[in-house]
mmCIF file of C-alpha atoms in Angstrom:
data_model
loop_
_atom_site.group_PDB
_atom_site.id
_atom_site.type_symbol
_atom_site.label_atom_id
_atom_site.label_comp_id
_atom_site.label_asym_id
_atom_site.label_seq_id
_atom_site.Cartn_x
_atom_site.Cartn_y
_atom_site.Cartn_z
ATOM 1 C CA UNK A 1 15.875 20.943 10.478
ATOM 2 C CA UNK A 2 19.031 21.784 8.190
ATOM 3 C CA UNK A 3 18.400 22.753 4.695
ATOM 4 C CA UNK A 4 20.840 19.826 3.861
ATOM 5 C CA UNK A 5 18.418 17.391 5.609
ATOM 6 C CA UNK A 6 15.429 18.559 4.171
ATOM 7 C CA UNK A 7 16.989 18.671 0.951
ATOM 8 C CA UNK A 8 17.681 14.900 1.277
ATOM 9 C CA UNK A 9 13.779 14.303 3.016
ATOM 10 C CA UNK A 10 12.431 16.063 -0.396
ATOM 11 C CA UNK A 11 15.007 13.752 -2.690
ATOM 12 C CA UNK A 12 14.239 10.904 -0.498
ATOM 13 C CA UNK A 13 10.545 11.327 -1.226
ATOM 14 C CA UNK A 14 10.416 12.043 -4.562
ATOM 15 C CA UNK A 15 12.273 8.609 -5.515
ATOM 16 C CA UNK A 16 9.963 6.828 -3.395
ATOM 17 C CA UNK A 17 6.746 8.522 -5.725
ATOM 18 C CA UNK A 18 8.963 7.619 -8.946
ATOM 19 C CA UNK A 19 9.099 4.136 -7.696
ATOM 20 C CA UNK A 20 5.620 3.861 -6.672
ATOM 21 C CA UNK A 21 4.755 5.084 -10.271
ATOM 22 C CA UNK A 22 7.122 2.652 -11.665
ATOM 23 C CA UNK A 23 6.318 -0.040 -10.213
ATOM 24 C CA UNK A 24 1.934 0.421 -11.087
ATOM 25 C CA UNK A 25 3.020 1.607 -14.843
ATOM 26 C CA UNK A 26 5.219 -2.351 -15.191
ATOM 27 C CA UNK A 27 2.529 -4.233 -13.435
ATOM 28 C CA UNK A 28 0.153 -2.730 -15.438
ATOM 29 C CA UNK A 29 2.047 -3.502 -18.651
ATOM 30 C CA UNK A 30 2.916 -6.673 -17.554
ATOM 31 C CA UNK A 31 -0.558 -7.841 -16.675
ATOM 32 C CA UNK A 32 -1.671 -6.697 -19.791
ATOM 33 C CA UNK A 33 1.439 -7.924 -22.010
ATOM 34 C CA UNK A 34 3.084 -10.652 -20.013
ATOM 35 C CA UNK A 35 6.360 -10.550 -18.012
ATOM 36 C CA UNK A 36 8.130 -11.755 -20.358
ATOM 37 C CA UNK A 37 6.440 -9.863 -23.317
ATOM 38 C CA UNK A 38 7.074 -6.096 -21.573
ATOM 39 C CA UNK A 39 10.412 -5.159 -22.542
ATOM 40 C CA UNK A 40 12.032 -2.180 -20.450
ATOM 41 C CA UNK A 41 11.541 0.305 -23.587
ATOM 42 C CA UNK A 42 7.746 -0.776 -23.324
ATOM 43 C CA UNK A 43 7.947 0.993 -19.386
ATOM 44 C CA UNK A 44 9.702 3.637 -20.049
ATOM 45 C CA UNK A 45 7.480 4.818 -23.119
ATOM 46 C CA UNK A 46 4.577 4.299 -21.059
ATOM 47 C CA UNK A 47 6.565 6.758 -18.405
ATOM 48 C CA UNK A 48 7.195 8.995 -21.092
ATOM 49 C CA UNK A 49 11.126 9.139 -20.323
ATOM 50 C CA UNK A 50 13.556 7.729 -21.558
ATOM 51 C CA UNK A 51 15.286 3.954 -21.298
ATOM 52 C CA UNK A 52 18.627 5.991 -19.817
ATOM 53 C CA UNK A 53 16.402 7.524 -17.337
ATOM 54 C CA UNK A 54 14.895 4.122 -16.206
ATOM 55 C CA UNK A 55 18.597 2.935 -15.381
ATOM 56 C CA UNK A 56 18.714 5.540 -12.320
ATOM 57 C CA UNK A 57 16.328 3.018 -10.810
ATOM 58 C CA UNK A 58 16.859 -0.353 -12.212
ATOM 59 C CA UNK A 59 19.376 -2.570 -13.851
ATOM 60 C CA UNK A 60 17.459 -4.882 -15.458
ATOM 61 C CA UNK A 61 13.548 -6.254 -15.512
ATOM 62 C CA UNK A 62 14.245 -8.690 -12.742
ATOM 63 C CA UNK A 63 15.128 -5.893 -10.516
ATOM 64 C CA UNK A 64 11.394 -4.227 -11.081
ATOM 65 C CA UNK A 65 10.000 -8.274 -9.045
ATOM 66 C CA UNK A 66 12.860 -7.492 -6.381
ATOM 67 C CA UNK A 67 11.145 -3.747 -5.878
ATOM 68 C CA UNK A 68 8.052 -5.420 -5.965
ATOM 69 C CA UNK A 69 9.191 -7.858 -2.905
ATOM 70 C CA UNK A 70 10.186 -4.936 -0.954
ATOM 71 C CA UNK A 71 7.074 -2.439 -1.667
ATOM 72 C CA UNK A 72 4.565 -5.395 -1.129
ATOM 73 C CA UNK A 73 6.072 -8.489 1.108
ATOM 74 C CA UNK A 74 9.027 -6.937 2.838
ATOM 75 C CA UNK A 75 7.583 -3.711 3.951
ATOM 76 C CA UNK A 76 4.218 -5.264 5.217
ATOM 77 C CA UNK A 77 6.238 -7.618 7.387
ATOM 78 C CA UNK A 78 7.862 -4.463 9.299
ATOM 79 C CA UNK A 79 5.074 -3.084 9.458
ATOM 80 C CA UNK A 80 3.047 -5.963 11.284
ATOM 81 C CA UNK A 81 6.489 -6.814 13.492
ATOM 82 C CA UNK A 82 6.239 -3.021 14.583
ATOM 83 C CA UNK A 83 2.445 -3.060 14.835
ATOM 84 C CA UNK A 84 2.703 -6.037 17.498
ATOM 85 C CA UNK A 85 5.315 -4.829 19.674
ATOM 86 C CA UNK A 86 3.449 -1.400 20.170
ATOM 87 C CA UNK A 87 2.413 -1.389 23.906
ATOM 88 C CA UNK A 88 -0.299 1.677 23.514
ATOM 89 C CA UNK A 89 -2.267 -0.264 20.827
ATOM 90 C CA UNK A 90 -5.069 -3.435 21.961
ATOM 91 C CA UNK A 91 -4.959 -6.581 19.673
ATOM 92 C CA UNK A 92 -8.330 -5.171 18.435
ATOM 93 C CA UNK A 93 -6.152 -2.061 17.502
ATOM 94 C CA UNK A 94 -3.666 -3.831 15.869
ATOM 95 C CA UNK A 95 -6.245 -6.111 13.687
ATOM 96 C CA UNK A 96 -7.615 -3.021 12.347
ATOM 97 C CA UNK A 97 -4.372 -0.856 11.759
ATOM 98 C CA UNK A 98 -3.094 -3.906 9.483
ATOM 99 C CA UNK A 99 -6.463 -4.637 7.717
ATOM 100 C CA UNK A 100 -6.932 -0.829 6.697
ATOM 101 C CA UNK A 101 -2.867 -0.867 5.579
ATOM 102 C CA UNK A 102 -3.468 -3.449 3.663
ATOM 103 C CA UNK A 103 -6.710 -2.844 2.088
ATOM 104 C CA UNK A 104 -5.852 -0.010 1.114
ATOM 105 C CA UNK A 105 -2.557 -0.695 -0.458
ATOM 106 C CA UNK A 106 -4.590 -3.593 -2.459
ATOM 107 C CA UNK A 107 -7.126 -1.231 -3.740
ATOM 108 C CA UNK A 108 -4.722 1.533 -4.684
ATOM 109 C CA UNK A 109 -2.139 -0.063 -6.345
ATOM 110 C CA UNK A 110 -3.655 -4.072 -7.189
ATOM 111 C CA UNK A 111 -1.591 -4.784 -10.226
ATOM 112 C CA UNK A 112 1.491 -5.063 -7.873
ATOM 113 C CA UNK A 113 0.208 -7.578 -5.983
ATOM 114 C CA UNK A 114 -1.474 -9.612 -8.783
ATOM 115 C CA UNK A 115 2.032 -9.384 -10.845
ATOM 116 C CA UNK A 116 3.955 -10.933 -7.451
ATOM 117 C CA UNK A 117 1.068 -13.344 -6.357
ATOM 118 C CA UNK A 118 1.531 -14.751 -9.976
ATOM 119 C CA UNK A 119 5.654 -14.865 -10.038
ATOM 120 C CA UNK A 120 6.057 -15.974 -6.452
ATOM 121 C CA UNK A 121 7.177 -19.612 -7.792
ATOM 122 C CA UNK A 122 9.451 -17.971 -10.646
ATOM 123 C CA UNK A 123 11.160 -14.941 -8.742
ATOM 124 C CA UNK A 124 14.732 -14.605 -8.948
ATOM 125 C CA UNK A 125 17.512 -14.956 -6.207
ATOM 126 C CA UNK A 126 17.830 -13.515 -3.611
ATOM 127 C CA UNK A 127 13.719 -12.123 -3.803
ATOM 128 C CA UNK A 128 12.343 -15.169 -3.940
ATOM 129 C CA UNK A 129 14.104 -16.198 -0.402
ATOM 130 C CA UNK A 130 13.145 -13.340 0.365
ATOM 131 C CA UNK A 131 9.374 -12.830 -0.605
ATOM 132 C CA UNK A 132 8.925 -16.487 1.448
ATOM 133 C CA UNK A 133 10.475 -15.250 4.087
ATOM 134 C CA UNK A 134 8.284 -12.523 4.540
ATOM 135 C CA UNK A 135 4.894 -14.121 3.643
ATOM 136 C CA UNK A 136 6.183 -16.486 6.823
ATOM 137 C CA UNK A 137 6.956 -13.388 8.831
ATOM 138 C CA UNK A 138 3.472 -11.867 7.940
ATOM 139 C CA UNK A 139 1.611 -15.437 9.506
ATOM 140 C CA UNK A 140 3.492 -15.190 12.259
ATOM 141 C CA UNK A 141 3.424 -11.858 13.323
ATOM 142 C CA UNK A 142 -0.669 -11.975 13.132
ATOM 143 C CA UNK A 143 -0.962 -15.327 14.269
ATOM 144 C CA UNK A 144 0.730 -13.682 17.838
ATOM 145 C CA UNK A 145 -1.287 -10.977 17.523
ATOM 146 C CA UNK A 146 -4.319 -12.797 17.525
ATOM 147 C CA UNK A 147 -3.162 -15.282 20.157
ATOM 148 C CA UNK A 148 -2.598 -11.609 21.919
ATOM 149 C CA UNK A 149 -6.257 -11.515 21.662
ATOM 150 C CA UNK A 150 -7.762 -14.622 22.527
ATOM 151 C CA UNK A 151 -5.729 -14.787 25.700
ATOM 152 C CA UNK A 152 -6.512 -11.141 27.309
ATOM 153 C CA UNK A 153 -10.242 -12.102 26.288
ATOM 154 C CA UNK A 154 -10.844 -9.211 23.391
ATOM 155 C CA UNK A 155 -10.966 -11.864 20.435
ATOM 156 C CA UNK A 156 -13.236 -15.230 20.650
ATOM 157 C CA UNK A 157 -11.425 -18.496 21.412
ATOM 158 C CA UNK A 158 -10.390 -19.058 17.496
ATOM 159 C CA UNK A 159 -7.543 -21.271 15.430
ATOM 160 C CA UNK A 160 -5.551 -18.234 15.563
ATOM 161 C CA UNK A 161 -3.233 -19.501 12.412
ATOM 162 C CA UNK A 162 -6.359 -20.477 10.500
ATOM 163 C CA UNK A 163 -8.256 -17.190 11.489
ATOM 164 C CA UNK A 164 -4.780 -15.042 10.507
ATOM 165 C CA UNK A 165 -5.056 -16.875 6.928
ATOM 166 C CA UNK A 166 -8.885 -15.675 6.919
ATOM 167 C CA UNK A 167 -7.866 -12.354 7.058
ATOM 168 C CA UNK A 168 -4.825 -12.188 4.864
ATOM 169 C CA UNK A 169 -7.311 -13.820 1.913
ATOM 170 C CA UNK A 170 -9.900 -11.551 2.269
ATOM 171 C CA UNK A 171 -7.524 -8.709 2.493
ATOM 172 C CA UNK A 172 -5.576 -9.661 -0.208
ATOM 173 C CA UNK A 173 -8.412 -10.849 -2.590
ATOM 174 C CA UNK A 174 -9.432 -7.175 -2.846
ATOM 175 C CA UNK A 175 -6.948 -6.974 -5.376
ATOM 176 C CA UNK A 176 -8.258 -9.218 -7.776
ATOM 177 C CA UNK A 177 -12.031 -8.153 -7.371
ATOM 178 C CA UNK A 178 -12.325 -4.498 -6.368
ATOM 179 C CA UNK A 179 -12.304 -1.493 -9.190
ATOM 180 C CA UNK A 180 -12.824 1.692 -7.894
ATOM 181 C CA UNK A 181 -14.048 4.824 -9.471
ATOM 182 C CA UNK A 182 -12.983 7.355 -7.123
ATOM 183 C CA UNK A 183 -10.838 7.965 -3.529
ATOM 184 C CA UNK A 184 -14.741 7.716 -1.701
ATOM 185 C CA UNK A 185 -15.003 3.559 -3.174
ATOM 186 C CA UNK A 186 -11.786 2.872 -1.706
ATOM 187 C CA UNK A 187 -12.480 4.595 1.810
ATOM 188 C CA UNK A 188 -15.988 2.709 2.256
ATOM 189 C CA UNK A 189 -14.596 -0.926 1.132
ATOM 190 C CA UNK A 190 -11.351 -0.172 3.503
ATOM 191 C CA UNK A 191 -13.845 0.128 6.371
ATOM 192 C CA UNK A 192 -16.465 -2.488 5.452
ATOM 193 C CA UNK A 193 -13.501 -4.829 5.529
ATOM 194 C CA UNK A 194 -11.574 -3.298 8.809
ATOM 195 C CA UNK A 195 -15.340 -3.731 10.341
ATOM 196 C CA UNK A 196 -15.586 -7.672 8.680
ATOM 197 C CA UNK A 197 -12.402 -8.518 10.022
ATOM 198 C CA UNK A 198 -13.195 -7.063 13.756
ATOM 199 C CA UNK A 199 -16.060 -8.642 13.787
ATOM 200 C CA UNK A 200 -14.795 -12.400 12.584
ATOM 201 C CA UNK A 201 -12.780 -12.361 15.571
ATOM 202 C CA UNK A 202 -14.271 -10.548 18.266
ATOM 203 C CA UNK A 203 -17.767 -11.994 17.315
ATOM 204 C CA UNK A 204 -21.384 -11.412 18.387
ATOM 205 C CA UNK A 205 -20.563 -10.989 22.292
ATOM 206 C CA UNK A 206 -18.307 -8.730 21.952
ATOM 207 C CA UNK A 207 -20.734 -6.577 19.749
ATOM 208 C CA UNK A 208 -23.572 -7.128 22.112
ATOM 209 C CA UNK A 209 -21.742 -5.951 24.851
ATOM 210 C CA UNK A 210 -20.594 -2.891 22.897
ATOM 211 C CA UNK A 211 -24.395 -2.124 22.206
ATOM 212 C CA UNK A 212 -25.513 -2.743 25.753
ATOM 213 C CA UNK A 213 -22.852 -0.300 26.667
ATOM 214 C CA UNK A 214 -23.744 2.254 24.112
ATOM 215 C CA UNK A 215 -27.629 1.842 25.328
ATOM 216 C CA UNK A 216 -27.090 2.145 28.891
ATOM 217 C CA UNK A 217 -24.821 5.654 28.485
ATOM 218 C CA UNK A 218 -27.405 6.904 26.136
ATOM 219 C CA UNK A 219 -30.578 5.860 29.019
ATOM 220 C CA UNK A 220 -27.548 7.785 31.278
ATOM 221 C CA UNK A 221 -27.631 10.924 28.832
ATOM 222 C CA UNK A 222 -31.843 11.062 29.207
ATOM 223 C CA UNK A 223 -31.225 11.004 32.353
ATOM 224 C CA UNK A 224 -29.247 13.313 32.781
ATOM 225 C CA UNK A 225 -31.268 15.666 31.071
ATOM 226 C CA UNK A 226 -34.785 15.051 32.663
ATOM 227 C CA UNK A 227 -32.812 15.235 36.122
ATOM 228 C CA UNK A 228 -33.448 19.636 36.211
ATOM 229 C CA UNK A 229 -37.140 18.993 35.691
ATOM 230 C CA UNK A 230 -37.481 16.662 38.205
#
């Protein structure tokens, strides 16, 4: 790799860590304060920088709920479009790829999507179009997935649109509820939920018939071992 293009990976990064930072210090102030309350000298005091600084990355406070759109709704949408066109992962795969994504972005950085979930009906043109848009291509994009999964025989026979909102709400509900103390709190409610949502769709058989595999290779393994001695 170039110098020049690892120059630009490096710059490239470190805006996307200034943003990220950004974007929890506002939502922080502005659950706290109220949108309309937190003026852009409020976030860039609570940056420690200064209000010219801010200005490399925003134009005015509206543009902070247009970032939000594209860390939060946008993004997650490619994500799940690219998820479910990937031929080397199962629907089962897929279901838990997007629930620990999106735990885990709820638990890390929750204000963000409490400040949007709240402004969705008040977000201004074009990220309000925009924000729909995505929340639709979100539904959809499971929804298939799901269907995926009913129809190859991994996933029970389920509503797969009411079953894709079941998973979205108790993904997203994380947010509002969860308070870790450290990076270990996050990890274990990441795969509680991951194992919650596997198990709401593939169900009971399919766990029964993962245990009665795992017994019969471990009766296999006993075997195996007793077969010198005998």
């Amino acid at each position: 790799m170039s110098a020049k293009r690892t120059n630009g990976a490096r710059s490239t990064r470190r805006r996307e860590l200034i943003l990220s930072e950004l974007l929890d210090t506002a939502t922080e102030l502005f659950a706290a304060k109220g949108y309309e309350a937190t003026s852009l000298q409020d976030i860039a005091d609570a940056m420690d920088v200064s209000r010219s600084a801010l200005y490399h990355y925003l134009g005015t406070k509206d543009d902070l709920l247009a970032m939000l759109v594209e860390q939060v709704s946008r993004s997650l949408a490619e994500v799940l479009e690219e998820l479910r066109t990937r031929p080397d992962l199962s629907p089962v795969d897929k279901v838990r790829n997007l629930t620990e994504l999106l735990v885990r972005q709820r638990a890390e950085h929750p204000s963000q999507f409490r400040i949007l979930d709240r402004s969705e009906t008040v977000l201004p043109e074009p990220a309000g179009t925009e924000h729909l848009e995505a929340k639709r291509r979100i539904v959809r994009e499971l929804v298939n997935i799901i269907d995926e999964g009913v129809k190859i025989g991994q996933f029970r026979p389920v509503d797969s649109r009411t079953a894709a909102f079941s998973l979205l709400g108790m993904c997203n509900w994380v947010a509002w509820w969860f308070r870790p103390q450290d990076a270990s709190d996050i990890d274990a409610v990441v795969a509680t939920i991951t194992r919650l949502a596997q198990d709401m769709l593939c169900g009971p058989q399919e766990e029964a018939e993962v245990g009665s595999i795992g017994l019969l290779n471990e009766i296999r393994d006993r075997l195996d071992r007793l077969e010198p001695r005998l």
